[in-house]
mmCIF file of C-alpha atoms and ligand atoms in Angstrom:
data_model
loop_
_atom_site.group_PDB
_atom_site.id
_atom_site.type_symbol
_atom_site.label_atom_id
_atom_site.label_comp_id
_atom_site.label_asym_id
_atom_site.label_seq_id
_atom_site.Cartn_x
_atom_site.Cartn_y
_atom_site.Cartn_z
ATOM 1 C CA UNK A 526 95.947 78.313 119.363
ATOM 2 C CA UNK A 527 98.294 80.587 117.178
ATOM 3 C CA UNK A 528 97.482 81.639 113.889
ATOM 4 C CA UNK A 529 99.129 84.069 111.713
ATOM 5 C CA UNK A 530 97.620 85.527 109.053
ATOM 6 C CA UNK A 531 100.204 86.498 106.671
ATOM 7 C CA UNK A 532 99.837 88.357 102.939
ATOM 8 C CA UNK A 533 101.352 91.614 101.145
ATOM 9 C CA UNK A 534 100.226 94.989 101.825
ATOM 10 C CA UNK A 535 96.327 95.764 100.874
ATOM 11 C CA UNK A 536 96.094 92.025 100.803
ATOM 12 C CA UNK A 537 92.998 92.280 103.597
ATOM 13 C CA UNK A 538 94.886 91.206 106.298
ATOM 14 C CA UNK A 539 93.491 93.371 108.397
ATOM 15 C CA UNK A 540 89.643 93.192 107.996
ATOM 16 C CA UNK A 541 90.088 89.806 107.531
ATOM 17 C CA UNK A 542 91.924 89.119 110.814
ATOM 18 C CA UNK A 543 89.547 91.069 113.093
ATOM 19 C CA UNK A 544 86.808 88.306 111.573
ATOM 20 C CA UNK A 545 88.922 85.411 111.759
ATOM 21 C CA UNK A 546 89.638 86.247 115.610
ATOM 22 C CA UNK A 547 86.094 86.706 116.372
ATOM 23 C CA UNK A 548 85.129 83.466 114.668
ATOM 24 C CA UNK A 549 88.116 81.639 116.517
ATOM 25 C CA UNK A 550 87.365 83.406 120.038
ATOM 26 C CA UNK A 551 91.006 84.771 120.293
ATOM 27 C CA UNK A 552 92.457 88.325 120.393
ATOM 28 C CA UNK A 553 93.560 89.928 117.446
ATOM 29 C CA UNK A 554 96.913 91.114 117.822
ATOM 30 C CA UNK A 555 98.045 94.072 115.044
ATOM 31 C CA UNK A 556 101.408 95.145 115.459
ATOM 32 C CA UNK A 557 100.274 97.646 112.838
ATOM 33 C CA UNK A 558 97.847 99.083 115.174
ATOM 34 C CA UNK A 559 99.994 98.714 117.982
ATOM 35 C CA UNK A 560 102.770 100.968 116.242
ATOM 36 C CA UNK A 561 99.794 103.587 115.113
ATOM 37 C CA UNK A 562 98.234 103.842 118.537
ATOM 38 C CA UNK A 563 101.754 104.687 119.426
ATOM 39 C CA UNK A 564 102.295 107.386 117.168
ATOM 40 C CA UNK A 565 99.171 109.207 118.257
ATOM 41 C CA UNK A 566 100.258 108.546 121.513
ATOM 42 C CA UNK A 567 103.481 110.060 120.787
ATOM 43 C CA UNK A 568 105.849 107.790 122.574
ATOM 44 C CA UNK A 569 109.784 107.344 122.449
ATOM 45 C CA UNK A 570 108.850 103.959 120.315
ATOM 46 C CA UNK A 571 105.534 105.701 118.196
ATOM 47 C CA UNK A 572 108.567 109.041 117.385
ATOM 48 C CA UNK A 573 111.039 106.012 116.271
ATOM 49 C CA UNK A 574 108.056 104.233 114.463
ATOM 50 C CA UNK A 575 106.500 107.103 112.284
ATOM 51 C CA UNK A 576 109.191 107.593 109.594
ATOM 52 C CA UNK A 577 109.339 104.169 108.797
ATOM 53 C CA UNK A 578 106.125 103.752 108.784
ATOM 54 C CA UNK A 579 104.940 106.144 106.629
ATOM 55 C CA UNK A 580 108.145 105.473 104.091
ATOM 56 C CA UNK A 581 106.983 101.713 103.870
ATOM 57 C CA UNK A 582 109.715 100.448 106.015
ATOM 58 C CA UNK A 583 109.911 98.163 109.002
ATOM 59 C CA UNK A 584 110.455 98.603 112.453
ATOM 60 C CA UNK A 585 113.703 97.527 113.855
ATOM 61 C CA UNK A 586 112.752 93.779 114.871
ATOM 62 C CA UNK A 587 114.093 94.356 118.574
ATOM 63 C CA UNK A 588 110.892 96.550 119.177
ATOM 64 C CA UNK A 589 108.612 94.804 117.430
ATOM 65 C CA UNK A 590 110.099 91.281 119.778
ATOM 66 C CA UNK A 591 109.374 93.677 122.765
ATOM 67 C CA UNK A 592 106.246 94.888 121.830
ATOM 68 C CA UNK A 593 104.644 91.676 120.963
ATOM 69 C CA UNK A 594 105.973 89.987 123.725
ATOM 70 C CA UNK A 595 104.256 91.854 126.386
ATOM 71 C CA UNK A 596 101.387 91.313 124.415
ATOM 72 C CA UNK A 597 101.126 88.032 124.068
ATOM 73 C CA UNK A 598 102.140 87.432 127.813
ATOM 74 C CA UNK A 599 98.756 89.380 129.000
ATOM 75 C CA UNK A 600 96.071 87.147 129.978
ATOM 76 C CA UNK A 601 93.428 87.516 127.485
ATOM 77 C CA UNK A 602 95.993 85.822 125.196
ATOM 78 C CA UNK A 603 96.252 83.197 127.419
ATOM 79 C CA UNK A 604 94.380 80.598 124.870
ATOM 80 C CA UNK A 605 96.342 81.901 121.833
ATOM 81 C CA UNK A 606 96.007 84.897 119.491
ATOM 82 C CA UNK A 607 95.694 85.959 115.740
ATOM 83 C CA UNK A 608 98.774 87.225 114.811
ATOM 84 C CA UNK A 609 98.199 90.026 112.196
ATOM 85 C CA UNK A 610 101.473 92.115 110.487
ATOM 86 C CA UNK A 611 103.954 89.747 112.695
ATOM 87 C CA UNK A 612 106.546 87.585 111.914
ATOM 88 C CA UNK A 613 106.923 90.200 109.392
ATOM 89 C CA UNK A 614 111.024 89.139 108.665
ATOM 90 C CA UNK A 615 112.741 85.497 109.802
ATOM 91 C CA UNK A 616 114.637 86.643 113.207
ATOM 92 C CA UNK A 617 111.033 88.024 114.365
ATOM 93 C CA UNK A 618 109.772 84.736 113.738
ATOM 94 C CA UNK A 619 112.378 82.863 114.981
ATOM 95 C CA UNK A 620 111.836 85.213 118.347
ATOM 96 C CA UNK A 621 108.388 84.383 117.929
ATOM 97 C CA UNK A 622 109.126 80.805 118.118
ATOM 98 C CA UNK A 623 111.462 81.079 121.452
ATOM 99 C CA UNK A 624 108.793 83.337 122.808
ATOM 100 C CA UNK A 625 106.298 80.323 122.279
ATOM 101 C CA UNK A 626 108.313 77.315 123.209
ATOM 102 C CA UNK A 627 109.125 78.692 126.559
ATOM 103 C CA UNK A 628 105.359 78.193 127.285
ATOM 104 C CA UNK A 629 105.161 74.999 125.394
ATOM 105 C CA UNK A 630 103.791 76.615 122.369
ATOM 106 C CA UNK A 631 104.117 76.981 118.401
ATOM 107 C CA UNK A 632 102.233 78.440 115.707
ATOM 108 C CA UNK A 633 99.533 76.385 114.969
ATOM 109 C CA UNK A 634 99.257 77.590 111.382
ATOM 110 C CA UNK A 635 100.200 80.056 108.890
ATOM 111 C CA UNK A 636 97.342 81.809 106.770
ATOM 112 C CA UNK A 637 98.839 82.873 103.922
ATOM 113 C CA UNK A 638 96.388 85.329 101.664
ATOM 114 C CA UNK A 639 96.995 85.604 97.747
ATOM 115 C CA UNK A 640 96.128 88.540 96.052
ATOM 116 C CA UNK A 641 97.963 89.398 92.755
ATOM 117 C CA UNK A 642 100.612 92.942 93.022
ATOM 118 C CA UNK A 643 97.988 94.785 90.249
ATOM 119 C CA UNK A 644 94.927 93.936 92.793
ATOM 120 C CA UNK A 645 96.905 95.755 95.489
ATOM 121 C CA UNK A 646 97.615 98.960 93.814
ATOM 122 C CA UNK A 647 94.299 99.166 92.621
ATOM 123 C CA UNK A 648 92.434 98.528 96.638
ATOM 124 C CA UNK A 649 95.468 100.601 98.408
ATOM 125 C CA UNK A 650 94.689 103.767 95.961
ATOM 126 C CA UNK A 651 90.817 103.377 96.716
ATOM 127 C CA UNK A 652 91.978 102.602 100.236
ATOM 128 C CA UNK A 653 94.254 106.154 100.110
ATOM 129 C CA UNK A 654 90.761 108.050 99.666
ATOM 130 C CA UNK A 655 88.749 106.833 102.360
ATOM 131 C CA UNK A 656 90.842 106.255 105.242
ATOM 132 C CA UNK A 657 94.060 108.564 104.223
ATOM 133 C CA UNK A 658 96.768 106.137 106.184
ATOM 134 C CA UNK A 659 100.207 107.886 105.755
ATOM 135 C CA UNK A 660 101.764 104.912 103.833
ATOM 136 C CA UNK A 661 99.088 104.771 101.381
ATOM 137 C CA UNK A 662 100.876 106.869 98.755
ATOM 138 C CA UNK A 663 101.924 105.216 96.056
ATOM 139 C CA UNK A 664 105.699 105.810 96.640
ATOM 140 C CA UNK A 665 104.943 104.379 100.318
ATOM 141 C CA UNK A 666 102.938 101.421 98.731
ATOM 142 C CA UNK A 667 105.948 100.422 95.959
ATOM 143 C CA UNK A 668 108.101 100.986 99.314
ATOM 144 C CA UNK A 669 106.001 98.247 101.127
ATOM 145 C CA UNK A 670 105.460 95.773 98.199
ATOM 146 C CA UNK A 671 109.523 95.603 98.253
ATOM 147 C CA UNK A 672 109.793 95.069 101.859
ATOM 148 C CA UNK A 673 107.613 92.738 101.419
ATOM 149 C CA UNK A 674 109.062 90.640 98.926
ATOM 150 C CA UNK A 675 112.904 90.829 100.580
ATOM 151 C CA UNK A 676 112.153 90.493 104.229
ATOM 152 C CA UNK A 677 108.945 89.322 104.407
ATOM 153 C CA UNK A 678 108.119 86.567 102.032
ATOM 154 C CA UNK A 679 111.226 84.624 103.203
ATOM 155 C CA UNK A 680 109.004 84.030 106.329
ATOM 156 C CA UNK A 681 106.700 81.661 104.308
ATOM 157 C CA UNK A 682 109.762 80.042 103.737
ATOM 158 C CA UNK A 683 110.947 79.733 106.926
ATOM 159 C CA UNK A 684 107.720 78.211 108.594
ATOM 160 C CA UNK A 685 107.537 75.315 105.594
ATOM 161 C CA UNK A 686 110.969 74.202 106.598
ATOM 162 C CA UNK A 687 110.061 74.218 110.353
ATOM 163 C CA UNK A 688 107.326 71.907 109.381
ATOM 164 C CA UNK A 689 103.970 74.282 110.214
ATOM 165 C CA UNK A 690 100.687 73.852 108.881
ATOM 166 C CA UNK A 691 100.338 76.440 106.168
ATOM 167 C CA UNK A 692 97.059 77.432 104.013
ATOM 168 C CA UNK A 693 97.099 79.173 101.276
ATOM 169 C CA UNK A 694 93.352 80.957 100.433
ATOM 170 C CA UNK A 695 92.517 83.370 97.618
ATOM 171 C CA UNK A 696 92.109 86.998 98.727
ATOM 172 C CA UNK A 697 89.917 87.837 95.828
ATOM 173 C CA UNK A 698 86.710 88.180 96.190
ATOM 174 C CA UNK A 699 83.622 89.496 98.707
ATOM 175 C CA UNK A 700 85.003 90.098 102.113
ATOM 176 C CA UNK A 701 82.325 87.677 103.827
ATOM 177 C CA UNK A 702 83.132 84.648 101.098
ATOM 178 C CA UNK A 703 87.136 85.168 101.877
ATOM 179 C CA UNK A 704 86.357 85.035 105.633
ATOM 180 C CA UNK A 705 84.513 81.530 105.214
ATOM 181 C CA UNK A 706 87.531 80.411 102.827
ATOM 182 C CA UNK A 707 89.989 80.791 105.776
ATOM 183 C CA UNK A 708 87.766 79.561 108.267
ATOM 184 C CA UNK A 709 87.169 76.527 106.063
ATOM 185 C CA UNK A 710 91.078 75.866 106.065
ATOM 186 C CA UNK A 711 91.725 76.418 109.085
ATOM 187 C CA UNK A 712 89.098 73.492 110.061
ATOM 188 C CA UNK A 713 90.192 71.469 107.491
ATOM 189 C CA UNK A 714 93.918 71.616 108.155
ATOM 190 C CA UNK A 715 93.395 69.869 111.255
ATOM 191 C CA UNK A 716 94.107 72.616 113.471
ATOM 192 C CA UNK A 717 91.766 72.312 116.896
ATOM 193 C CA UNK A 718 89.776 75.579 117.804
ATOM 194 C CA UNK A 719 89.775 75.527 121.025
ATOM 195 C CA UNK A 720 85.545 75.046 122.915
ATOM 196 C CA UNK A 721 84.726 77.905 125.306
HETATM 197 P P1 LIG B 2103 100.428 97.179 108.778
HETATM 198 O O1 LIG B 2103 99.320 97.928 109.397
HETATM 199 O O2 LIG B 2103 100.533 95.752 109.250
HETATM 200 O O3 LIG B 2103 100.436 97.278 107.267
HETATM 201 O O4 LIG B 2103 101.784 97.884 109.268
HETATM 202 C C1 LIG B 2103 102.060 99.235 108.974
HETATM 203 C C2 LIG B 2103 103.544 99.523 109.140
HETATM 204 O O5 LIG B 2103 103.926 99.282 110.510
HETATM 205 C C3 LIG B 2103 104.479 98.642 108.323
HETATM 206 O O6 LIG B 2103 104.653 99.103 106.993
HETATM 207 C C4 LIG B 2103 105.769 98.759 109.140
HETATM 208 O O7 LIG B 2103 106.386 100.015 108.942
HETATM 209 C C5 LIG B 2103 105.233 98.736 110.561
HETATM 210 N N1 LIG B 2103 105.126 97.338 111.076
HETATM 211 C C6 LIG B 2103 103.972 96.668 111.394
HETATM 212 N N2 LIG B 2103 104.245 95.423 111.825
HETATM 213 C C7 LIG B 2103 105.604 95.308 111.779
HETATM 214 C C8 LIG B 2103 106.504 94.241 112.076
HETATM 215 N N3 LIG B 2103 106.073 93.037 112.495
HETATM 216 N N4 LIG B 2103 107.828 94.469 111.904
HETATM 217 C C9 LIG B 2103 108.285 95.665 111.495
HETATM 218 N N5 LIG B 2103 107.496 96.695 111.173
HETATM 219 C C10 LIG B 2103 106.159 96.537 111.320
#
């Protein structure tokens, strides 16, 4: 099964996808993280990354295509994945669509988390102090909300005219209640989690 999880920057899309895949038994699959690990790393694509990155923009969507790709080809993704931080604009989910339907695929459903723009300033400035991510600043942040809202919101779009299941669960809250909330709709929308 495929499942994105999909919701604006500080939304908990991140904590909450590593719990969602563990609950569903598939591999969580960051394209966030990917792009960090190659920044440390220092790579020709982590040296192209960085400055957009850490200015709240996005990655041209060839690399990202690439990227996930491979990623999704390797077997422990074999049974499906959690797609966290990807589609993040419509060609990358239309690539993400041609990716899956040459393996007689689709995305099962879209998670979509809500959490209102004042409730992300506030938990990406408390966020700033603990972990010190680059595009935590609130320039970066403002940076990423718009991004958001022009290229990424229009993927929502997209997927309800293709026809996908898409739930919509309230990101406010305690972190375990939120996690039950999505697992709850993902159940309920009729999407099969696969037995192991
Ligand atoms: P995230 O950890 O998902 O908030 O991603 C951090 C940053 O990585 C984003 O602000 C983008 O600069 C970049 N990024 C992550 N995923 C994508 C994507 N699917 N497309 C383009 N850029 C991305």
């Amino acid at each position: 099964m495929i499942v994105v999880l999909f919701g604006p920057p500080g939304s908990g899309k991140g904590t909450q996808s590593i719990r969602v895949a563990r609950h569903l038994r598939v591999p969580h699959v960051a394209t966030g993280d990917m792009l960090r690990a190659e920044v440390a790393r220092g790579s020709a694509l982590g040296r192209e990354a960085e400055p957009l990155m850490s200015t709240g923009r996005l990655v041209p969507d060839d690399l990202i295509v690439r990227m996930i790709g491979a990623r999704i080809n390797e077997p422990d993704a074999a049974g499906g994945a959690l797609l966290d931080g990807f589609p993040r604009t419509v060609p990358q989910a239309k690539a993400l669509d041609a990716m899956l339907g040459a393996r007689s695929l689709r995305v099962d459903v879209v998670v979509s988390l809500r959490v209102d723009d004042d409730e992300l300033r506030r938990r990406v400035l408390d966020r700033a102090k603990i972990e010190g991510r680059a595009d935590d600043t609130p320039e970066a942040f403002e940076q990423r909300l718009r991004t958001y809202g022009v290229e990424t919101a229009p993927v929502l779009d997209y997927y309800r005219g293709m026809g996908t299941r898409i739930v919509e669960v309230d990101g406010v809250g305690e972190i375990e209640n939120i996690t039950r909330r999505i697992t709850v709709a993902i159940a309920a929308s009729g999407t099969v989690v696969p037995a192991k």
